[in-house]
């Protein structure tokens, strides 16, 4: 519940930012610009892993990172410092710098790195520990991790006691302690079974998870069973992603094309990390239930302590472990030795001219086995690539909010290759922050070749600009447009395009309804216009009637193909409040879902709609499943309408880093207070709503 709110009427500049702060801010913004037109995972992960900016991480991918305990990759901490400082140390050693100068260089670069990634609690812990270690090196003392961790923790808590309430600081300290104390013991325990290299690689994430588990239970109950394999598989890509992303940020203020090239290379590494997170999170039993709160934390701490005591009490005898069926390194070494001996024997007989039929059969069999293995690996990789592409678009999607930048384009499925489309977004989405192309590209990706109903809520360019792309290669059965042909350039453009395509246009009245789909595939859409022309101020003298090719009594006269769809006729009003609002019920194999699309209705228009719904005793007032929030989440929202609708899911079509401030915190808070989960295209990209088993879910679809 909201306890208090505060607002400011103006902002007073207390102090100008320092040149160093302006430079690091320019680098961070430059990295965001360099990744602006990349895929959803790259837009979120390249800045997240490089400088800790995860503001654009897709919602679904963020959930996968949480499920697999990979969130530390986007929270800059000791691992990032280790990567950066290892490179600096190697460079200083190659230049044969003296110890004092080497420590000074590393300290200066560490300080600059903190300014670039911002002093978050985990960053402060890593930086302070680095400072303590460097001080020990300068004084000629041995660098010990535990004293360094203890010293930096005490100093930081003494300087800022509020860090004691930070989960990030607690997790950073716990993870570091776990790595230092548990990794050597776990490595020694696992080495007889899987070899030292593999044992160390597995011990690192295992130790961190064991140390952090009880703390995580305080705010996110659940045991991530796939965290160790996920961290193992993702680890090879972390260093390239970090270093390439940092290099891109460093040069971005002065070399935009070079920054984009480096960010593109980094996106290859982040693609692998995203694939690992997604696939591991989707495995059965990826997260097991566990009680939360203090009780759950203490319970897990007790189980962890008991398990470690039993595991580390006494290592197995080398002879027993070496002969165990699960000791893979021992079996691999034995098989490799036998294969080498067989190869040497066959080669010796061949050189002596004593090869036999048995030798030839053995070589042929080995070659065939090798070919089968290569073929199996190739088919597996091919299937994985195809599967990752197919998984990005749910096969049973029912509603899709296309990412077209600062604009709207909403699809409701009406058949296996058909849909109802509400608005078509801007003409140039890339310049507005779009990640998935225009509305036409979105429909093509979803396999939509027929538009049963196209509704253009009003004529602003961010709602009608992409009409030309939608018309290419698609059949459009019916078009509804706003009664107010303003702005005139948008209305004229729509008129020309539809006339050239031979498509008739209707200006609907409130109450117009229909049904599309209903075929054997199980898809159907029932739609009703709940608001059409309430914002219009009609002229004193009505215009001459226009010839109509449609006798539908529920719609106003509309021109046939080739006629002008929208003449001003002296009508005036706000184009936003002249938006066509549509109520939709979508039926699919998974069930039904109700949707209310509000166009760009302002607060007055939404209040008028609410009043009309109350007068009509509309079932919409009993609540809807999904609402397309009006006007990209602007501050002009009706609290009464949001309360009456209390949707389960709210969709917002909005461009990343748009200049309008959309979506506003007021709009987000309003719908969240009434129980809605927010799906934003600037964070999620194109989002698909799926219904099944009485549940409503959504997926953020990577580009």
XYZ file of C-alpha atoms in Angstrom:
703
model
C 0.000 0.000 0.000
C 1.118 3.556 -0.679
C 1.897 5.299 2.612
C 2.848 8.730 1.279
C 3.538 10.557 -1.935
C 5.519 13.675 -2.708
C 5.789 15.793 -5.813
C 8.064 18.649 -6.831
C 7.116 21.724 -8.814
C 10.660 22.556 -9.857
C 14.210 21.275 -9.640
C 16.999 23.451 -8.289
C 20.533 22.764 -9.505
C 22.709 22.573 -6.398
C 26.021 21.797 -8.062
C 27.230 21.176 -11.576
C 28.445 17.620 -12.198
C 32.190 17.261 -12.326
C 33.926 16.715 -15.686
C 34.739 13.150 -14.640
C 31.095 12.444 -13.797
C 29.954 13.947 -17.108
C 32.469 11.791 -18.952
C 31.402 8.540 -17.297
C 27.740 9.414 -17.855
C 28.475 10.039 -21.535
C 30.161 6.628 -21.715
C 27.159 4.860 -20.159
C 24.737 6.665 -22.453
C 26.990 5.947 -25.409
C 26.847 2.219 -24.677
C 23.041 2.429 -24.537
C 23.018 4.208 -27.890
C 25.414 1.656 -29.387
C 23.021 -1.170 -28.495
C 19.763 0.701 -29.204
C 18.951 -1.125 -32.456
C 20.103 -4.579 -31.360
C 18.070 -7.542 -30.131
C 16.306 -7.515 -26.793
C 18.938 -9.603 -25.035
C 21.771 -7.409 -26.358
C 20.009 -4.189 -25.388
C 19.675 -5.445 -21.843
C 22.701 -7.677 -21.284
C 25.566 -5.795 -22.962
C 25.112 -2.665 -20.772
C 24.086 -4.850 -17.819
C 27.183 -7.035 -17.822
C 29.587 -4.242 -18.795
C 28.483 -1.365 -16.538
C 25.646 -2.805 -14.441
C 22.844 -0.965 -16.278
C 20.059 -3.560 -16.461
C 17.225 -1.036 -17.022
C 16.493 -2.468 -20.474
C 16.748 -6.138 -19.554
C 13.608 -7.875 -20.886
C 11.250 -8.893 -18.114
C 11.179 -12.554 -19.117
C 14.962 -12.765 -19.387
C 15.314 -11.095 -15.990
C 13.076 -13.797 -14.523
C 15.214 -16.487 -16.152
C 18.346 -14.926 -14.650
C 16.713 -15.002 -11.218
C 15.623 -18.616 -11.648
C 19.153 -19.719 -12.548
C 21.072 -17.488 -10.090
C 22.765 -15.541 -12.888
C 21.735 -12.102 -11.627
C 25.262 -11.505 -10.342
C 26.326 -11.039 -13.976
C 24.316 -7.814 -14.266
C 25.231 -6.606 -10.754
C 28.836 -5.423 -11.017
C 30.833 -7.036 -8.231
C 34.032 -8.902 -7.501
C 33.884 -11.002 -10.667
C 33.917 -7.891 -12.853
C 36.752 -6.375 -10.837
C 38.704 -9.625 -11.170
C 38.322 -9.620 -14.955
C 39.306 -5.963 -15.341
C 42.144 -6.000 -12.831
C 43.552 -9.246 -14.196
C 43.888 -7.596 -17.600
C 45.504 -4.534 -16.032
C 47.905 -6.645 -13.965
C 48.932 -8.652 -17.022
C 49.508 -5.441 -19.002
C 51.566 -3.915 -16.158
C 53.639 -7.084 -15.864
C 54.262 -7.116 -19.609
C 55.531 -3.520 -19.361
C 57.789 -4.471 -16.379
C 56.414 -1.637 -14.239
C 57.758 -1.360 -10.676
C 55.539 -2.542 -7.842
C 54.606 0.938 -6.598
C 53.692 2.252 -10.046
C 51.806 -0.964 -10.793
C 49.708 -0.592 -7.621
C 49.042 3.099 -8.380
C 47.871 2.294 -11.911
C 45.565 -0.470 -10.699
C 44.147 1.779 -7.948
C 43.451 4.613 -10.405
C 41.760 2.298 -12.885
C 39.720 0.663 -10.108
C 38.518 4.097 -8.970
C 37.566 5.065 -12.512
C 35.761 1.763 -12.920
C 33.720 2.457 -9.772
C 32.681 5.850 -11.178
C 31.694 4.260 -14.481
C 29.571 1.469 -13.014
C 28.300 3.626 -10.095
C 29.006 2.887 -6.401
C 26.391 0.238 -5.684
C 26.834 -1.781 -2.455
C 28.415 -4.772 -4.204
C 30.712 -2.435 -6.136
C 31.789 -0.697 -2.922
C 32.591 -4.061 -1.341
C 34.695 -5.149 -4.293
C 36.476 -1.787 -4.525
C 37.230 -1.670 -0.798
C 38.597 -5.206 -0.826
C 40.728 -4.299 -3.825
C 42.041 -1.253 -1.946
C 42.964 -3.341 1.102
C 44.737 -5.892 -1.075
C 46.677 -3.170 -2.907
C 47.707 -1.630 0.415
C 49.074 -4.999 1.501
C 51.039 -5.290 -1.735
C 52.499 -1.783 -1.343
C 53.549 -2.563 2.249
C 55.117 -5.805 1.100
C 52.662 -7.949 3.038
C 51.029 -11.139 1.826
C 47.578 -10.507 0.353
C 45.119 -12.657 2.327
C 41.487 -12.708 1.235
C 39.750 -13.269 4.583
C 41.520 -10.383 6.424
C 40.908 -8.164 3.397
C 37.187 -9.047 3.350
C 36.859 -8.511 7.101
C 38.662 -5.166 6.963
C 36.667 -3.762 4.049
C 33.356 -4.925 5.580
C 34.098 -3.254 8.932
C 35.287 -0.016 7.289
C 32.292 0.226 4.965
C 29.747 -0.506 7.704
C 31.392 2.015 9.998
C 31.243 4.644 7.258
C 27.675 3.814 6.175
C 25.724 1.711 8.689
C 22.732 1.596 6.315
C 24.665 -0.905 4.209
C 23.706 -3.454 6.852
C 20.151 -3.309 5.429
C 21.281 -3.877 1.831
C 20.698 -7.354 0.407
C 23.217 -6.558 -2.324
C 25.965 -5.853 0.200
C 25.099 -8.922 2.283
C 25.075 -11.185 -0.768
C 28.372 -9.746 -2.024
C 30.102 -10.351 1.319
C 28.578 -13.813 1.721
C 29.488 -14.876 -1.804
C 33.081 -13.711 -1.354
C 33.381 -15.528 1.974
C 31.927 -18.669 0.431
C 34.332 -18.549 -2.490
C 37.356 -18.070 -0.220
C 36.438 -20.608 2.460
C 34.526 -23.304 0.598
C 36.038 -23.409 -2.895
C 39.367 -25.080 -1.917
C 37.614 -27.713 0.207
C 34.967 -28.492 -2.413
C 37.619 -28.615 -5.128
C 39.683 -31.129 -3.151
C 36.581 -33.200 -2.474
C 35.492 -33.314 -6.140
C 38.924 -33.708 -7.782
C 39.154 -37.529 -7.431
C 35.833 -37.800 -9.220
C 35.969 -35.331 -12.092
C 39.517 -34.002 -12.225
C 40.957 -30.816 -10.739
C 39.976 -28.415 -13.521
C 36.355 -29.519 -13.655
C 36.235 -29.705 -9.847
C 37.356 -26.091 -9.487
C 34.910 -24.910 -12.154
C 32.029 -26.617 -10.336
C 33.152 -25.644 -6.842
C 33.066 -21.879 -7.544
C 29.307 -21.517 -8.276
C 28.475 -24.217 -5.744
C 30.320 -22.387 -2.968
C 28.671 -19.067 -3.848
C 25.196 -20.635 -3.893
C 25.698 -22.385 -0.559
C 26.839 -19.147 1.081
C 24.130 -16.939 -0.421
C 21.214 -19.384 -0.239
C 19.945 -18.506 3.264
C 20.022 -14.771 2.482
C 18.170 -15.244 -0.805
C 15.386 -17.077 1.051
C 14.607 -13.807 2.846
C 13.294 -12.137 -0.320
C 13.027 -14.835 -3.029
C 12.111 -18.265 -1.612
C 13.007 -21.246 -3.778
C 15.976 -23.517 -4.481
C 17.511 -22.987 -7.952
C 18.488 -26.509 -9.015
C 20.030 -25.426 -12.334
C 22.231 -22.621 -11.027
C 25.486 -24.611 -11.047
C 25.219 -25.884 -14.658
C 23.926 -22.473 -15.754
C 26.914 -20.691 -14.230
C 29.306 -23.279 -15.638
C 27.919 -22.940 -19.148
C 27.694 -19.149 -19.023
C 31.146 -18.519 -17.533
C 33.186 -18.737 -20.798
C 31.176 -15.866 -22.270
C 31.328 -13.532 -19.253
C 34.859 -12.188 -19.771
C 34.390 -11.405 -23.523
C 31.037 -9.758 -22.827
C 32.498 -7.668 -20.006
C 35.670 -6.535 -21.771
C 34.051 -5.851 -25.157
C 31.166 -4.012 -23.505
C 33.544 -1.907 -21.436
C 35.648 -1.109 -24.503
C 32.497 -0.055 -26.330
C 31.503 2.247 -23.462
C 34.985 3.781 -23.209
C 35.186 4.812 -26.859
C 31.497 5.613 -27.413
C 31.713 9.395 -26.783
C 34.370 9.739 -29.488
C 33.832 6.859 -31.935
C 30.200 5.823 -32.323
C 30.797 3.306 -35.137
C 33.614 1.629 -33.219
C 31.422 1.420 -30.127
C 28.660 -0.210 -32.166
C 31.103 -2.732 -33.627
C 32.435 -3.701 -30.191
C 28.910 -3.860 -28.747
C 27.886 -6.119 -31.625
C 30.774 -8.463 -30.810
C 29.775 -8.389 -27.136
C 26.194 -9.253 -28.105
C 27.449 -12.581 -29.450
C 28.723 -13.481 -25.979
C 25.543 -12.232 -24.282
C 23.442 -14.271 -26.734
C 25.040 -17.420 -25.359
C 24.436 -16.281 -21.765
C 20.784 -15.524 -22.571
C 20.337 -18.929 -24.192
C 21.840 -20.671 -21.166
C 19.576 -18.750 -18.767
C 16.445 -19.376 -20.831
C 17.009 -23.074 -21.398
C 18.087 -23.827 -17.832
C 15.141 -21.849 -16.416
C 12.698 -23.808 -18.582
C 13.950 -27.228 -17.454
C 11.532 -29.245 -15.276
C 12.172 -28.617 -11.597
C 14.443 -25.644 -12.279
C 13.297 -24.053 -9.034
C 12.046 -26.050 -6.064
C 9.717 -24.516 -3.469
C 11.146 -23.527 -0.093
C 9.672 -21.518 2.810
C 10.658 -17.873 2.887
C 11.396 -15.366 5.624
C 13.647 -15.835 8.620
C 12.346 -19.341 9.257
C 13.151 -20.477 5.735
C 16.599 -18.875 5.899
C 17.451 -20.591 9.189
C 16.127 -23.910 7.932
C 18.252 -23.745 4.782
C 21.296 -22.631 6.778
C 20.868 -25.687 9.011
C 20.578 -28.065 6.067
C 23.585 -26.407 4.400
C 25.751 -26.725 7.506
C 24.769 -30.386 7.980
C 25.399 -31.188 4.329
C 28.821 -29.508 4.327
C 29.804 -31.316 7.529
C 28.918 -34.663 5.995
C 30.519 -33.841 2.650
C 33.788 -32.359 3.878
C 34.292 -34.494 6.982
C 36.538 -37.012 5.238
C 37.584 -37.150 1.575
C 37.231 -40.510 -0.205
C 40.233 -42.740 -0.643
C 41.890 -42.180 -4.005
C 41.808 -45.887 -4.845
C 38.082 -46.218 -4.198
C 37.242 -43.059 -6.136
C 39.490 -44.051 -9.034
C 37.653 -47.336 -9.537
C 34.163 -45.997 -9.057
C 31.827 -46.229 -12.119
C 31.040 -42.509 -11.856
C 34.678 -41.392 -11.929
C 34.605 -40.129 -15.511
C 38.199 -38.774 -15.689
C 39.593 -42.184 -14.705
C 37.516 -43.958 -17.348
C 38.450 -41.340 -19.948
C 42.160 -41.695 -19.163
C 41.962 -45.476 -19.327
C 40.040 -45.451 -22.636
C 42.404 -42.898 -24.138
C 45.433 -44.991 -23.137
C 43.937 -48.129 -24.687
C 43.055 -46.247 -27.881
C 46.588 -44.858 -28.199
C 48.101 -48.321 -27.693
C 45.793 -49.826 -30.346
C 46.669 -47.023 -32.779
C 50.408 -47.548 -32.273
C 50.045 -51.309 -32.806
C 48.057 -50.883 -36.043
C 50.532 -48.290 -37.326
C 53.509 -50.570 -36.536
C 51.918 -53.477 -38.440
C 51.113 -51.159 -41.331
C 54.722 -49.970 -41.585
C 55.887 -53.594 -41.510
C 53.412 -54.560 -44.246
C 51.511 -56.851 -41.881
C 48.073 -55.161 -41.795
C 45.152 -57.572 -41.491
C 41.469 -57.489 -42.344
C 40.768 -57.054 -38.654
C 42.856 -53.872 -38.568
C 40.993 -52.433 -41.556
C 37.620 -53.262 -39.989
C 38.697 -51.596 -36.772
C 39.789 -48.376 -38.557
C 36.549 -48.350 -40.571
C 34.491 -48.829 -37.410
C 36.333 -45.990 -35.632
C 35.804 -43.673 -38.602
C 32.114 -44.580 -38.711
C 31.749 -43.912 -34.971
C 33.473 -40.553 -35.363
C 31.166 -39.665 -38.252
C 28.084 -40.611 -36.239
C 29.257 -38.487 -33.304
C 29.919 -35.455 -35.543
C 26.543 -35.899 -37.247
C 24.747 -36.189 -33.900
C 26.414 -33.052 -32.591
C 25.547 -31.174 -35.782
C 21.908 -32.259 -35.662
C 21.699 -31.331 -31.979
C 23.096 -27.865 -32.604
C 20.777 -27.390 -35.573
C 17.805 -28.437 -33.490
C 18.884 -26.163 -30.653
C 19.117 -23.157 -32.979
C 15.747 -23.937 -34.529
C 14.260 -24.553 -31.119
C 15.557 -21.241 -29.754
C 14.043 -19.374 -32.675
C 10.733 -21.172 -32.346
C 10.668 -20.709 -28.588
C 10.946 -16.954 -28.972
C 7.398 -16.911 -30.421
C 4.885 -18.979 -28.402
C 2.940 -21.214 -30.775
C -0.289 -20.605 -28.861
C -0.034 -16.814 -28.606
C -3.427 -15.153 -28.244
C -2.621 -11.429 -27.910
C 0.592 -9.708 -28.982
C 1.769 -6.167 -28.265
C 4.243 -5.449 -31.040
C 7.337 -3.434 -30.197
C 7.152 -0.623 -32.742
C 8.937 2.011 -30.678
C 6.964 5.040 -29.498
C 3.631 3.871 -30.827
C 0.946 1.207 -30.618
C 0.243 -1.973 -32.540
C -1.889 -4.650 -30.915
C -2.776 -8.047 -32.402
C -5.543 -10.416 -31.310
C -5.433 -13.818 -32.941
C -8.534 -14.844 -34.903
C -7.162 -17.859 -36.775
C -4.061 -19.863 -37.534
C -2.839 -17.111 -39.911
C -5.284 -14.248 -39.211
C -5.720 -11.557 -36.573
C -7.550 -8.434 -35.478
C -5.114 -5.502 -35.527
C -5.550 -2.335 -33.462
C -3.240 0.428 -34.762
C -0.093 -0.040 -36.802
C 2.560 2.056 -35.070
C 4.885 4.665 -36.589
C 6.517 4.570 -40.009
C 10.111 4.565 -38.726
C 10.133 2.576 -35.489
C 13.909 2.243 -35.320
C 14.237 5.954 -34.670
C 11.702 5.634 -31.854
C 13.458 2.822 -30.068
C 11.678 -0.113 -31.692
C 13.403 -3.467 -31.570
C 11.210 -5.642 -33.710
C 10.616 -3.529 -36.799
C 7.301 -2.010 -37.885
C 3.850 -3.551 -37.538
C 4.179 -5.322 -40.892
C 7.379 -7.028 -39.759
C 5.679 -8.050 -36.513
C 2.776 -9.635 -38.398
C 5.145 -11.386 -40.784
C 7.091 -12.852 -37.900
C 3.885 -14.173 -36.359
C 2.748 -15.681 -39.661
C -0.309 -13.408 -40.027
C -1.328 -13.188 -43.697
C -4.917 -12.024 -43.200
C -6.303 -9.141 -41.152
C -9.955 -9.816 -40.366
C -10.407 -6.393 -38.765
C -8.105 -3.365 -38.721
C -8.933 -0.590 -36.258
C -7.076 2.726 -36.539
C -8.043 4.362 -33.254
C -7.040 7.877 -34.407
C -4.826 9.493 -37.010
C -1.672 10.375 -35.090
C 1.433 9.115 -36.901
C 2.477 6.809 -34.051
C -0.750 4.849 -34.617
C -1.196 4.938 -38.410
C 2.300 5.541 -39.815
C 3.039 1.847 -40.358
C -0.053 1.191 -42.481
C 1.898 0.784 -45.724
C 4.031 -2.011 -44.209
C 0.975 -3.838 -42.933
C -0.758 -3.796 -46.331
C 2.146 -5.473 -48.141
C 1.319 -9.128 -48.821
C -1.779 -9.232 -46.587
C -5.539 -9.312 -47.139
C -7.450 -6.765 -45.059
C -11.154 -7.544 -44.732
C -12.528 -4.564 -42.801
C -11.218 -1.215 -41.546
C -12.605 1.040 -38.804
C -11.243 4.557 -38.322
C -11.769 7.483 -35.985
C -14.576 9.919 -36.811
C -12.249 12.899 -36.369
C -9.900 13.237 -39.380
C -7.203 15.081 -37.451
C -4.337 15.581 -37.929
C -5.194 16.013 -41.574
C -1.910 14.644 -42.953
C -2.422 11.363 -41.121
C -6.037 11.124 -42.274
C -5.112 11.875 -45.892
C -2.284 9.319 -45.842
C -4.629 6.613 -44.546
C -7.247 7.569 -47.123
C -4.776 7.363 -50.002
C -3.240 4.048 -48.955
C -6.551 2.299 -48.366
C -8.066 3.696 -51.568
C -5.061 2.474 -53.565
C -5.483 -0.974 -52.003
C -9.212 -0.993 -52.821
C -10.238 -1.311 -49.163
C -13.459 0.284 -47.902
C -13.450 2.277 -44.669
C -16.015 2.592 -41.883
C -16.445 5.289 -39.271
C -18.110 3.293 -36.474
C -20.579 4.387 -33.871
C -20.565 3.227 -30.278
C -22.134 -0.190 -30.036
C -20.988 -1.526 -33.388
C -19.950 -5.148 -32.899
C -19.009 -8.254 -34.795
C -17.331 -11.648 -34.710
C -14.403 -12.878 -36.783
C -12.728 -16.246 -36.974
C -14.744 -19.107 -35.571
C -13.222 -21.731 -37.852
C -12.314 -25.317 -37.088
C -8.945 -24.226 -35.670
C -10.660 -23.022 -32.491
C -9.835 -19.312 -32.771
C -12.518 -16.593 -32.646
C -12.721 -12.901 -31.710
C -15.838 -11.028 -30.576
C -15.441 -7.257 -30.686
C -17.519 -4.234 -29.718
C -16.864 -0.508 -30.141
C -17.402 0.969 -26.678
C -16.464 4.541 -27.600
C -16.178 6.141 -31.007
C -16.971 9.869 -31.252
C -17.584 11.219 -27.766
C -14.938 13.947 -28.083
C -16.322 15.538 -31.234
C -17.938 18.956 -31.471
C -20.385 18.663 -34.343
C -20.838 21.644 -36.733
C -24.013 23.710 -36.536
C -24.950 22.823 -40.120
C -24.485 19.145 -40.913
C -22.551 18.322 -44.080
C -24.149 16.829 -47.118
C -24.479 13.049 -46.821
C -21.836 10.917 -48.451
C -22.698 7.978 -50.664
C -22.285 4.707 -48.857
C -21.616 1.198 -50.025
C -22.569 -0.347 -46.681
C -26.058 -0.608 -45.260
C -24.963 -1.473 -41.749
C -27.230 0.638 -39.506
C -24.701 0.603 -36.676
C -22.040 2.487 -38.594
C -21.986 5.923 -40.109
C -21.857 6.279 -43.886
C -18.453 5.426 -45.250
C -16.968 5.638 -48.720
C -16.304 2.715 -50.938
C -12.932 1.753 -52.275
C -11.188 4.613 -53.931
C -13.110 7.386 -52.180
C -11.718 9.758 -49.602
C -12.225 8.203 -46.217
C -11.939 11.233 -44.091
C -13.106 14.743 -44.844
C -13.003 17.261 -42.012
C -16.579 18.488 -42.506
C -15.971 21.167 -39.892
C -15.509 18.634 -37.066
C -13.228 19.674 -34.238
C -11.922 18.072 -31.082
C -8.955 16.325 -29.515
C -7.714 13.462 -31.720
C -6.678 11.511 -28.612
C -10.152 11.704 -27.078
C -11.626 10.808 -30.476
C -9.898 7.426 -30.241
C -11.947 4.343 -31.034
C -12.027 2.224 -27.867
C -12.611 -1.460 -28.458
C -13.749 -4.292 -26.200
C -12.512 -7.695 -27.382
C -13.095 -11.241 -26.232
C -10.574 -13.672 -27.681
C -11.315 -17.389 -27.708
C -8.582 -19.905 -28.431
C -7.705 -23.515 -27.735
C -6.372 -22.449 -24.328
C -9.495 -20.562 -23.258
C -10.967 -17.066 -23.301
C -9.373 -13.719 -22.498
C -11.042 -10.294 -22.364
C -9.296 -7.144 -23.556
C -10.070 -3.423 -23.561
C -8.009 -1.289 -25.965
C -8.198 2.392 -24.991
C -6.297 4.003 -27.847
C -4.951 7.369 -26.662
C -7.970 8.448 -24.609
C -7.089 11.164 -22.127
C -8.451 11.275 -18.585
C -11.653 13.101 -19.618
C -12.310 10.586 -22.379
C -11.694 7.676 -20.014
C -14.059 9.174 -17.422
C -16.720 9.604 -20.093
C -16.221 5.980 -21.129
C -16.555 4.887 -17.504
C -19.816 6.810 -17.161
C -21.182 5.257 -20.345
C -20.232 1.766 -19.174
C -21.995 2.354 -15.879
C -25.136 3.601 -17.595
C -25.138 0.538 -19.838
C -24.317 -1.740 -16.885
C -21.520 -3.178 -18.978
C -19.969 -6.499 -17.921
C -16.593 -4.793 -18.401
C -17.122 -3.226 -14.964
C -16.831 -6.710 -13.470
C -13.203 -6.638 -14.543
C -11.178 -7.571 -17.627
C -8.151 -9.743 -18.135
C -6.069 -7.313 -20.196
C -6.088 -3.543 -20.715
C -4.083 -1.678 -23.324
C -3.254 1.395 -21.207
C -4.171 4.652 -22.914
C -1.632 7.023 -24.463
C 1.515 4.962 -23.835
C 1.165 5.272 -20.065
C 0.934 9.061 -19.862
C -0.034 10.753 -16.604
C -3.546 11.479 -17.940
C -5.307 8.368 -16.610
C -8.689 7.806 -14.980
C -8.296 6.246 -11.558
C -11.995 5.356 -11.569
C -11.709 3.404 -14.829
C -8.578 1.582 -13.659
C -10.316 0.636 -10.414
C -13.443 -0.568 -12.215
C -11.517 -2.664 -14.734
C -8.879 -4.010 -12.241
C -7.097 -5.910 -15.059
C -4.751 -8.814 -14.481
C -2.351 -7.585 -17.163
C -1.759 -4.083 -18.543
C -0.005 -3.511 -21.877
C 1.954 -0.383 -22.775
C 3.359 0.324 -26.225
C 6.215 2.745 -25.659
C 9.625 3.582 -27.108
C 12.806 3.146 -25.112
C 14.194 6.444 -23.766
C 11.439 8.461 -25.460
C 11.367 12.214 -24.898
C 7.773 12.257 -23.591
C 8.531 10.621 -20.260
C 6.297 7.651 -21.066
C 5.301 5.602 -19.230
C 4.864 7.838 -16.191
C 5.221 6.556 -12.669
C 1.681 7.747 -11.978
C 0.231 5.436 -14.625
C 2.372 2.482 -13.560
C 1.500 2.923 -9.891
C -2.211 3.353 -10.665
C -2.552 0.033 -12.466
C -0.177 -1.841 -10.177
C -2.250 -0.741 -7.172
C -5.273 -2.335 -8.803
C -3.526 -5.672 -9.261
C -2.160 -5.435 -12.808
C 1.142 -6.805 -14.033
C 2.673 -4.288 -16.444
C 4.027 -5.443 -19.816
C 6.055 -2.649 -21.480
C 7.529 -2.903 -24.943
C 10.468 -0.652 -24.013
C 11.590 -3.274 -21.475
C 10.070 -6.474 -22.800
C 10.152 -5.935 -26.554
C 7.285 -7.596 -28.373
C 5.159 -9.334 -25.734
C 2.816 -12.275 -26.255
C -0.122 -13.166 -24.007
C -0.859 -16.884 -23.688
C -3.917 -18.486 -22.088
C -4.029 -22.071 -20.880
C -5.351 -24.086 -17.984
C -7.225 -21.098 -16.595
C -3.961 -19.155 -16.324
C -2.899 -15.964 -18.059
C 0.794 -15.678 -18.856
C 3.013 -13.655 -21.119
C 6.353 -14.012 -22.840
C 8.852 -11.378 -23.920
C 9.821 -12.347 -27.455
C 13.470 -11.780 -28.431
C 14.007 -10.168 -31.771
